[in-house]
Amino acid sequence: MEKINLFCLPFAGGSKYSYRLYEEHLPSFLNLIPLEYPGRGTRMSEPLKEDIRQLVHDLYLQVEHKLDRAPYAIYGHSMGGLLCYLLARKIREEGRMPPVHLFITGTSGPAALSRTEKKRHLLDKKSFIEEIRNLNGSPDEILQNDELLDFIEPILRADFKVSENYAHTRQEPLDIPVTVITGTREDMKPEDIRLWQQEARNPVDFRRMPGHHFFIFKYPYEIVSIIAKKLLVHHKSYQL
């Protein structure tokens, strides 16, 4: 019997290798498929994309040949959470088989993201690096190494531009189960997190975990366990 595919979308500055910790905790019925944005990782030679529509289309091309072969879910953290939602909308627009579940961590609802006044991608280098440091997601070895910073800075700026220039448009809510997990010490308002409910027809499962924005690195087992329990129901029904 085929496994359930779990497409994983990286956060800003991330690559297909960002979820290696998740792979260590996967149950046997899940197949983790990390997606890659242009301009990093295995696609380093390609130009970065700063337009969110182009990025969503790129992601769709990566998964379209797998959508009808087996049940699948989509997971994304931060910028990846927004793209997770937009990819699901794109799949619906194309009339393809929808995901059985969306898993989103570390981001407010799209309606809140659309009205953000924070434009980190326009900051000078010193202020930009300070913002990165405040997110608690980059090791000090990178933040204190000028050569590594010069390498990753344009990638992060492009990704922040994608998120910070996002303009939300209300559409028919997705008829897909949605689970949203955020950190207790993240810089986002509870009411903005709950705006995810506007995008889903069924009640969203909102959860909290201790920590800052990159709490996902501290709790890979717990996050995978939540995902696995949600998807186990679909796997059993798929086997019948």
XYZ file of N, CA and C in Angstrom:
720
model
N 0.837 -1.193 0.000
C 0.000 0.000 0.000
C 0.875 1.248 0.000
N 0.543 2.227 -0.835
C 1.324 3.448 -0.906
C 1.219 4.255 0.382
N 2.268 4.994 0.655
C 2.289 5.848 1.832
C 1.568 7.156 1.534
N 1.277 7.916 2.603
C 0.779 9.277 2.439
C 1.988 10.184 2.244
N 1.956 10.995 1.207
C 3.040 11.936 0.965
C 2.841 13.198 1.805
N 3.907 13.666 2.399
C 3.879 14.907 3.163
C 4.839 15.890 2.499
N 4.278 16.827 1.735
C 5.098 17.840 1.072
C 5.458 18.910 2.109
N 6.739 19.196 2.255
C 7.206 20.155 3.253
C 7.815 21.385 2.592
N 7.317 22.555 2.963
C 7.762 23.816 2.383
C 8.652 24.558 3.378
N 9.849 24.951 2.955
C 10.796 25.602 3.870
C 10.352 26.995 4.317
N 10.919 27.439 5.418
C 10.748 28.798 5.917
C 11.699 29.725 5.160
N 11.619 31.019 5.420
C 12.496 31.990 4.755
C 13.958 31.644 5.010
N 14.729 31.585 3.943
C 16.142 31.236 4.062
C 16.401 29.746 4.122
N 15.332 28.949 4.177
C 15.490 27.497 4.297
C 15.633 26.811 2.955
N 15.872 25.507 3.010
C 16.005 24.688 1.811
C 15.342 23.348 2.057
N 15.447 22.440 1.113
C 14.839 21.115 1.259
C 15.466 20.312 2.398
N 16.608 20.787 2.890
C 17.273 20.088 4.000
C 16.809 20.600 5.363
N 15.906 21.563 5.387
C 15.496 22.191 6.645
C 14.717 21.258 7.565
N 14.147 20.192 7.010
C 13.313 19.298 7.817
C 13.950 17.924 8.035
N 15.271 17.897 8.040
C 15.951 16.611 8.255
C 15.616 16.011 9.616
N 15.424 16.864 10.626
C 15.078 16.362 11.958
C 13.721 15.659 11.943
N 12.828 16.112 11.079
C 11.508 15.494 10.993
C 11.603 14.069 10.461
N 12.509 13.881 9.512
C 12.645 12.569 8.877
C 13.014 11.486 9.881
N 13.714 11.881 10.950
C 14.143 10.903 11.966
C 12.978 10.362 12.787
N 11.843 11.043 12.749
C 10.714 10.655 13.603
C 9.490 10.199 12.818
N 9.638 10.026 11.509
C 8.485 9.673 10.682
C 7.989 8.254 10.928
N 6.673 8.065 11.037
C 6.126 6.699 11.090
C 6.216 6.074 9.703
N 6.040 4.788 9.625
C 6.264 4.056 8.373
C 5.278 4.420 7.272
N 4.103 4.954 7.633
C 3.102 5.221 6.594
C 3.247 6.618 5.979
N 4.223 7.398 6.445
C 4.427 8.744 5.906
C 5.689 8.823 5.060
N 5.580 9.544 3.959
C 6.709 9.760 3.058
C 6.959 11.266 2.967
N 8.018 11.755 3.605
C 8.305 13.186 3.619
C 8.972 13.597 2.316
N 8.377 14.581 1.637
C 8.924 15.083 0.376
C 9.201 16.577 0.530
N 10.455 16.950 0.841
C 10.775 18.372 0.986
C 10.869 19.046 -0.376
N 10.241 20.202 -0.501
C 10.300 20.954 -1.746
C 11.424 21.990 -1.660
N 11.888 22.433 -2.815
C 13.033 23.348 -2.880
C 12.645 24.615 -3.623
N 12.919 25.757 -3.011
C 12.717 27.032 -3.696
C 13.922 27.322 -4.590
N 13.731 28.079 -5.656
C 14.861 28.439 -6.523
C 15.901 29.284 -5.768
N 17.161 29.120 -6.153
C 18.224 29.970 -5.625
C 18.890 29.484 -4.367
N 18.650 28.221 -4.001
C 19.287 27.669 -2.796
C 19.340 26.149 -2.888
N 20.103 25.545 -1.978
C 20.166 24.091 -1.931
C 20.524 23.468 -3.262
N 19.692 22.528 -3.689
C 19.949 21.831 -4.946
C 19.618 22.679 -6.174
N 19.044 23.887 -5.957
C 18.694 24.778 -7.069
C 19.454 26.110 -6.965
N 20.671 26.005 -6.463
C 21.483 27.191 -6.204
C 21.759 28.009 -7.463
N 21.845 27.354 -8.599
C 22.209 28.055 -9.836
C 21.042 28.856 -10.422
N 19.831 28.649 -9.911
C 18.663 29.347 -10.446
C 18.470 30.695 -9.751
N 17.893 31.657 -10.449
C 17.651 32.969 -9.825
C 16.589 32.888 -8.734
N 16.738 33.710 -7.707
C 15.748 33.791 -6.642
C 14.446 34.363 -7.184
N 13.333 33.937 -6.614
C 12.033 34.493 -6.998
C 11.536 35.412 -5.883
N 11.130 36.618 -6.268
C 10.643 37.585 -5.298
C 9.155 37.851 -5.453
N 8.515 37.171 -6.375
C 7.084 37.304 -6.614
C 6.380 36.060 -6.101
N 5.422 36.236 -5.215
C 4.795 35.093 -4.559
C 4.004 34.223 -5.532
N 3.426 34.828 -6.567
C 2.675 34.039 -7.556
C 3.595 33.117 -8.332
N 4.774 33.619 -8.681
C 5.746 32.786 -9.383
C 6.225 31.642 -8.495
N 6.390 31.945 -7.217
C 6.861 30.918 -6.280
C 5.806 29.824 -6.093
N 4.543 30.223 -5.991
C 3.458 29.237 -5.855
C 3.376 28.373 -7.110
N 3.510 28.984 -8.268
C 3.482 28.225 -9.523
C 4.646 27.245 -9.585
N 5.812 27.680 -9.127
C 6.990 26.812 -9.088
C 6.730 25.599 -8.196
N 6.130 25.840 -7.032
C 5.817 24.744 -6.112
C 4.807 23.784 -6.729
N 3.824 24.341 -7.414
C 2.812 23.499 -8.055
C 3.448 22.575 -9.098
N 4.373 23.105 -9.865
C 5.053 22.282 -10.874
C 5.845 21.151 -10.228
N 6.330 21.381 -9.009
C 7.097 20.342 -8.312
C 6.215 19.182 -7.848
N 4.945 19.456 -7.583
C 4.090 18.410 -7.001
C 3.014 17.874 -7.944
N 2.750 18.561 -9.055
C 1.573 18.230 -9.852
C 1.537 16.777 -10.323
N 2.696 16.192 -10.613
C 2.713 14.809 -11.102
C 2.491 13.784 -9.997
N 2.459 14.252 -8.729
C 2.252 13.336 -7.606
C 0.861 13.463 -6.988
N 0.083 14.427 -7.422
C -1.168 14.745 -6.735
C -2.237 13.658 -6.838
N -2.263 12.921 -7.918
C -3.326 11.924 -8.108
C -2.871 10.492 -7.832
N -1.639 10.332 -7.395
C -1.096 8.980 -7.210
C -1.356 8.416 -5.823
N -1.406 9.283 -4.826
C -1.586 8.839 -3.440
C -2.104 10.019 -2.631
N -2.765 9.746 -1.499
C -3.185 10.853 -0.641
C -1.968 11.622 -0.150
N -2.150 12.906 0.106
C -1.009 13.729 0.518
C -1.478 14.858 1.427
N -0.533 15.388 2.194
C -0.760 16.551 3.036
C 0.361 17.540 2.747
N 0.159 18.789 3.170
C 1.171 19.819 2.955
C 1.493 20.478 4.295
N 2.782 20.679 4.541
C 3.232 21.323 5.777
C 4.187 22.461 5.439
N 4.077 23.567 6.188
C 5.017 24.667 5.997
C 5.163 25.485 7.261
N 6.371 26.008 7.473
C 6.650 26.852 8.631
C 6.907 28.277 8.182
N 6.307 29.252 8.875
C 6.533 30.673 8.618
C 6.161 31.023 7.172
N 7.093 31.511 6.372
C 6.778 31.772 4.963
C 6.244 30.507 4.301
N 6.775 29.359 4.682
C 6.301 28.089 4.145
C 4.856 27.809 4.508
N 4.395 28.334 5.673
C 3.002 28.170 6.065
C 2.067 28.939 5.151
N 2.460 30.170 4.818
C 1.673 30.962 3.873
C 1.639 30.285 2.512
N 2.795 29.807 2.043
C 2.866 29.151 0.743
C 2.109 27.826 0.741
N 2.065 27.162 1.885
C 1.288 25.927 2.037
C -0.182 26.204 1.707
N -0.711 27.261 2.277
C -2.092 27.668 2.043
C -2.317 28.076 0.584
N -1.402 28.881 0.038
C -1.557 29.351 -1.346
C -1.409 28.216 -2.351
N -0.560 27.243 -2.039
C -0.421 26.078 -2.913
C -1.714 25.271 -2.914
N -2.345 25.143 -1.756
C -3.629 24.431 -1.688
C -4.686 25.148 -2.525
N -4.674 26.467 -2.492
C -5.616 27.227 -3.332
C -5.325 27.004 -4.815
N -4.054 26.991 -5.161
C -3.666 26.761 -6.553
C -4.118 25.388 -7.019
N -3.937 24.389 -6.180
C -4.358 23.022 -6.513
C -5.865 22.973 -6.727
N -6.611 23.691 -5.890
C -8.068 23.747 -6.068
C -8.431 24.419 -7.387
N -7.734 25.516 -7.711
C -8.003 26.223 -8.970
C -7.753 25.333 -10.186
N -6.766 24.452 -10.065
C -6.420 23.566 -11.175
C -7.325 22.338 -11.230
N -8.227 22.193 -10.257
C -9.162 21.078 -10.258
C -8.539 19.743 -9.927
N -7.426 19.776 -9.204
C -6.738 18.524 -8.856
C -7.191 18.008 -7.488
N -6.808 16.777 -7.189
C -7.163 16.179 -5.909
C -6.560 16.990 -4.766
N -7.376 17.422 -3.815
C -6.865 18.284 -2.744
C -6.074 17.500 -1.695
N -5.277 18.200 -0.906
C -4.596 17.537 0.201
C -5.601 17.084 1.252
N -5.230 16.066 2.009
C -6.127 15.587 3.064
C -6.000 16.436 4.321
N -4.919 17.236 4.401
C -4.722 18.079 5.583
C -3.661 19.126 5.282
N -3.803 20.307 5.907
C -2.759 21.333 5.872
C -2.212 21.509 7.279
N -0.898 21.521 7.401
C -0.238 21.745 8.684
C 0.607 23.019 8.564
N 0.325 23.977 9.433
C 0.963 25.288 9.343
C 1.547 25.647 10.700
N 2.818 26.027 10.718
C 3.438 26.448 11.969
C 4.071 27.824 11.817
N 4.054 28.571 12.920
C 4.819 29.807 12.994
C 4.380 30.946 12.111
N 3.069 31.089 11.864
C 2.642 32.231 11.056
C 1.194 32.612 11.352
N 0.919 33.900 11.259
C -0.433 34.413 11.434
C -1.276 34.078 10.210
N -2.579 34.301 10.334
C -3.469 34.092 9.202
C -3.114 35.019 8.054
N -3.373 34.588 6.820
C -3.023 35.394 5.637
C -3.579 36.813 5.668
N -4.775 36.984 6.218
C -5.370 38.320 6.274
C -4.541 39.255 7.145
N -3.898 38.723 8.185
C -3.042 39.533 9.050
C -1.712 39.823 8.368
N -1.180 38.827 7.664
C 0.099 39.010 6.977
C 0.000 40.097 5.921
N -1.157 40.197 5.312
C -1.358 41.141 4.220
C -1.307 42.593 4.680
N -1.582 42.837 5.962
C -1.591 44.216 6.440
C -0.366 44.559 7.287
N 0.642 43.701 7.283
C 1.840 43.984 8.065
C 2.562 45.218 7.536
N 3.051 46.018 8.469
C 3.793 47.218 8.093
C 5.299 46.983 8.155
N 5.688 45.809 8.633
C 7.114 45.501 8.763
C 7.694 45.141 7.396
N 8.696 45.876 6.980
C 9.359 45.646 5.699
C 10.842 45.387 5.952
N 11.129 44.228 6.476
C 12.510 43.914 6.832
C 13.420 43.830 5.619
N 12.853 43.481 4.462
C 13.698 43.327 3.274
C 14.263 44.658 2.783
N 13.767 45.767 3.325
C 14.260 47.094 2.928
C 15.288 47.663 3.915
N 15.548 46.958 5.002
C 16.475 47.453 6.022
C 17.921 47.443 5.532
N 18.748 48.297 6.155
C 20.185 48.235 5.882
C 20.733 46.939 6.479
N 21.933 46.586 6.086
C 22.475 45.281 6.450
C 22.528 45.060 7.959
N 22.999 46.056 8.711
C 23.136 45.898 10.159
C 21.773 45.647 10.805
N 20.782 46.448 10.436
C 19.434 46.291 11.002
C 18.799 44.978 10.549
N 19.069 44.598 9.312
C 18.515 43.357 8.769
C 19.053 42.152 9.553
N 20.358 42.140 9.797
C 20.971 41.030 10.535
C 20.447 40.979 11.963
N 20.198 42.146 12.543
C 19.651 42.180 13.897
C 18.256 41.553 13.930
N 17.459 41.809 12.899
C 16.139 41.185 12.794
C 16.256 39.668 12.717
N 17.227 39.200 11.936
C 17.438 37.751 11.804
C 17.835 37.161 13.152
N 18.688 37.873 13.841
C 19.133 37.395 15.151
C 17.957 37.304 16.127
N 17.042 38.260 16.046
C 15.894 38.280 16.961
C 14.930 37.123 16.723
N 14.972 36.542 15.531
C 14.092 35.412 15.232
C 14.577 34.114 15.877
N 15.814 34.115 16.373
C 16.383 32.933 17.034
C 16.373 31.698 16.141
N 16.633 31.909 14.859
C 16.611 30.770 13.948
C 17.909 30.509 13.226
N 18.882 31.415 13.378
C 20.167 31.251 12.704
C 21.276 31.102 13.732
N 22.119 30.093 13.582
C 23.217 29.887 14.525
C 24.169 31.088 14.544
N 24.786 31.336 15.697
C 25.745 32.445 15.808
C 26.909 32.279 14.847
N 27.239 31.014 14.486
C 28.345 30.790 13.547
C 28.079 31.490 12.218
N 26.806 31.554 11.850
C 26.434 32.233 10.605
C 26.372 33.738 10.813
N 25.717 34.158 11.906
C 25.510 35.584 12.149
C 26.812 36.329 12.397
N 27.846 35.624 12.807
C 29.126 36.272 13.099
C 30.178 35.996 12.027
N 29.759 35.374 10.943
C 30.678 35.056 9.856
C 30.289 35.885 8.631
N 31.112 36.884 8.314
C 30.763 37.804 7.222
C 30.579 37.093 5.895
N 31.375 36.078 5.636
C 31.290 35.362 4.363
C 29.966 34.612 4.245
N 29.574 33.955 5.334
C 28.299 33.236 5.330
C 27.123 34.205 5.269
N 27.262 35.339 5.948
C 26.195 36.336 5.922
C 25.993 36.895 4.518
N 27.101 37.154 3.836
C 27.006 37.670 2.464
C 26.303 36.673 1.556
N 26.469 35.385 1.873
C 25.857 34.326 1.067
C 24.351 34.232 1.323
N 23.958 34.271 2.599
C 22.561 34.014 2.939
C 21.693 35.273 2.916
N 22.313 36.454 3.036
C 21.524 37.689 3.102
C 20.596 37.894 1.899
N 21.073 37.760 0.654
C 20.153 37.958 -0.479
C 19.018 36.934 -0.528
N 19.272 35.725 -0.060
C 18.218 34.699 -0.023
C 17.130 35.110 0.964
N 17.561 35.525 2.157
C 16.599 35.948 3.171
C 15.835 37.193 2.736
N 16.527 38.140 2.137
C 15.857 39.360 1.685
C 14.783 39.040 0.639
N 15.115 38.159 -0.279
C 14.140 37.775 -1.304
C 12.932 37.096 -0.683
N 13.180 36.227 0.302
C 12.078 35.517 0.949
C 11.215 36.464 1.772
N 11.848 37.382 2.490
C 11.074 38.352 3.263
C 10.256 39.246 2.342
N 10.817 39.585 1.198
C 10.079 40.406 0.230
C 8.832 39.671 -0.249
N 8.959 38.379 -0.484
C 7.822 37.554 -0.891
C 6.695 37.653 0.140
N 7.042 37.477 1.409
C 6.032 37.476 2.469
C 5.498 38.872 2.756
N 6.407 39.840 2.818
C 6.020 41.183 3.261
C 5.266 41.975 2.196
N 5.360 41.562 0.960
C 4.601 42.218 -0.109
C 3.333 41.444 -0.478
N 3.034 40.408 0.295
C 1.843 39.600 0.024
C 0.579 40.424 0.231
N -0.311 40.395 -0.743
C -1.603 41.081 -0.654
C -2.706 40.024 -0.650
N -3.409 39.920 0.456
C -4.408 38.861 0.608
C -5.709 39.199 -0.100
N -6.295 38.204 -0.740
C -7.624 38.333 -1.336
C -8.510 37.232 -0.763
N -9.666 37.618 -0.270
C -10.579 36.641 0.313
C -11.151 35.741 -0.773
N -11.137 34.458 -0.514
C -11.708 33.484 -1.434
C -12.562 32.501 -0.645
N -13.229 31.639 -1.368
C -14.007 30.580 -0.730
C -13.104 29.799 0.207
N -13.507 29.608 1.478
C -12.673 28.855 2.412
C -12.360 27.454 1.888
N -11.213 26.952 2.254
C -10.791 25.624 1.833
C -11.572 24.558 2.597
N -12.037 23.558 1.883
C -12.748 22.445 2.513
C -11.733 21.354 2.850
N -10.752 21.742 3.638
C -9.631 20.870 3.998
C -9.359 21.049 5.494
N -9.130 19.979 6.253
C -8.755 20.139 7.661
C -7.439 20.915 7.781
N -7.381 21.812 8.748
C -6.194 22.648 8.946
C -5.766 22.600 10.411
N -4.479 22.394 10.632
C -3.897 22.461 11.974
C -2.853 23.568 11.980
N -2.958 24.468 12.948
C -2.032 25.591 13.069
C -1.337 25.522 14.427
N -0.004 25.515 14.407
C 0.775 25.459 15.642
C 1.692 26.675 15.702
N 1.662 27.391 16.827
C 2.524 28.553 16.989
C 3.261 28.483 18.322
N 4.367 29.223 18.413
C 5.155 29.265 19.639
C 4.601 30.279 20.622
N 4.707 29.983 21.890
C 4.153 30.857 22.927
C 4.880 32.197 23.012
N 6.104 32.271 22.495
C 6.878 33.512 22.597
C 7.108 34.155 21.228
N 6.261 33.811 20.282
C 6.375 34.421 18.957
C 5.791 35.834 18.965
N 6.278 36.660 18.058
C 5.830 38.040 17.954
C 4.604 38.127 17.052
N 3.488 37.611 17.558
C 2.235 37.689 16.814
C 1.062 37.681 17.784
N 0.011 38.377 17.420
C -1.157 38.495 18.283
C -2.053 37.261 18.145
N -2.642 36.811 19.263
C -3.560 35.652 19.201
C -4.691 35.851 18.196
N -5.221 37.071 18.113
C -6.326 37.306 17.175
C -5.864 37.196 15.724
N -4.571 37.501 15.458
C -4.045 37.356 14.106
C -3.838 35.884 13.749
N -3.440 35.103 14.726
C -3.286 33.662 14.502
C -4.647 33.047 14.166
N -5.673 33.482 14.902
C -7.002 32.900 14.717
C -7.654 33.296 13.398
N -7.055 34.248 12.689
C -7.575 34.606 11.366
C -7.458 33.454 10.369
N -6.683 32.421 10.711
C -6.634 31.240 9.852
C -8.024 30.628 9.696
N -8.891 30.852 10.692
C -10.228 30.263 10.621
C -11.020 30.808 9.431
N -10.704 32.023 8.989
C -11.392 32.584 7.824
C -11.115 31.782 6.550
N -10.014 31.057 6.536
C -9.591 30.362 5.314
C -10.031 28.908 5.280
N -10.699 28.440 6.329
C -11.090 27.030 6.403
C -12.574 26.883 6.692
N -13.216 25.963 6.012
C -14.650 25.744 6.203
C -14.929 25.051 7.532
N -14.036 24.146 7.938
C -14.202 23.419 9.189
C -13.366 24.074 10.292
N -13.670 23.783 11.560
C -12.905 24.388 12.657
C -11.412 24.048 12.564
N -10.593 25.069 12.663
C -9.137 24.881 12.640
C -8.689 24.378 14.012
N -7.747 23.456 14.019
C -7.166 22.960 15.265
C -5.972 23.856 15.610
N -6.168 24.783 16.557
C -5.101 25.704 16.975
C -4.352 25.107 18.161
N -3.023 25.108 18.076
C -2.198 24.565 19.149
C -1.034 25.515 19.432
N -0.496 25.429 20.666
C 0.655 26.241 21.037
C 1.759 25.326 21.555
N 2.999 25.746 21.331
C 4.159 25.051 21.881
C 5.105 26.084 22.474
N 5.821 25.737 23.527
C 6.726 26.698 24.158
C 7.832 27.137 23.200
N 8.160 28.420 23.243
C 9.323 28.861 22.490
C 9.098 30.022 21.550
N 10.207 30.449 20.943
C 10.216 31.538 19.973
C 9.798 31.007 18.599
N 10.084 31.798 17.571
C 9.628 31.493 16.218
C 10.091 30.128 15.713
N 11.313 29.745 16.079
C 11.825 28.465 15.589
C 11.723 27.361 16.643
N 10.582 27.337 17.320
C 10.294 26.257 18.272
C 10.292 24.898 17.582
N 10.119 24.878 16.267
C 10.044 23.610 15.533
C 11.335 22.803 15.642
N 12.456 23.478 15.881
C 13.728 22.764 16.018
C 13.828 22.052 17.365
N 13.081 22.529 18.362
C 13.116 21.924 19.693
C 12.120 20.777 19.828
N 11.087 20.800 18.990
C 10.014 19.816 19.138
C 9.700 19.063 17.849
N 10.715 18.549 17.145
C 10.405 17.822 15.905
C 9.580 16.563 16.160
N 9.877 15.853 17.253
C 9.131 14.626 17.550
C 7.666 14.937 17.828
N 7.426 15.992 18.625
C 6.057 16.344 18.984
C 5.260 16.800 17.760
N 5.902 17.578 16.891
C 5.205 18.072 15.700
C 4.887 16.922 14.745
N 5.859 16.043 14.543
C 5.623 14.884 13.681
C 4.532 13.990 14.272
N 4.497 13.883 15.589
C 3.460 13.067 16.238
C 2.069 13.628 15.983
N 1.943 14.957 16.050
C 0.653 15.593 15.763
C 0.240 15.312 14.320
N 1.191 15.496 13.411
C 0.920 15.247 11.994
C 0.514 13.796 11.773
N 1.270 12.885 12.372
C 1.015 11.459 12.172
C -0.359 11.044 12.695
N -0.736 11.547 13.858
C -2.039 11.185 14.426
C -3.182 11.685 13.555
N -3.012 12.888 13.001
C -4.044 13.436 12.119
C -4.176 12.612 10.837
N -3.024 12.172 10.314
C -3.026 11.492 9.021
C -3.265 9.993 9.127
N -3.122 9.446 10.306
C -3.330 8.012 10.479
C -4.753 7.617 10.100
N -5.709 8.480 10.378
C -7.112 8.207 10.034
C -7.255 8.061 8.522
N -6.613 8.959 7.781
C -6.697 8.900 6.324
C -5.984 7.664 5.782
N -4.884 7.291 6.427
C -4.142 6.123 5.953
C -4.962 4.845 6.129
N -5.644 4.732 7.280
C -6.460 3.544 7.533
C -7.619 3.448 6.548
N -8.256 4.581 6.264
C -9.387 4.567 5.342
C -8.913 4.285 3.914
N -7.691 4.714 3.618
C -7.117 4.489 2.287
C -6.814 3.013 2.063
N -6.526 2.299 3.164
C -6.203 0.873 3.061
C -7.433 0.009 2.879
N -8.591 0.525 3.309
C -9.817 -0.280 3.235
C -10.273 -0.523 1.811
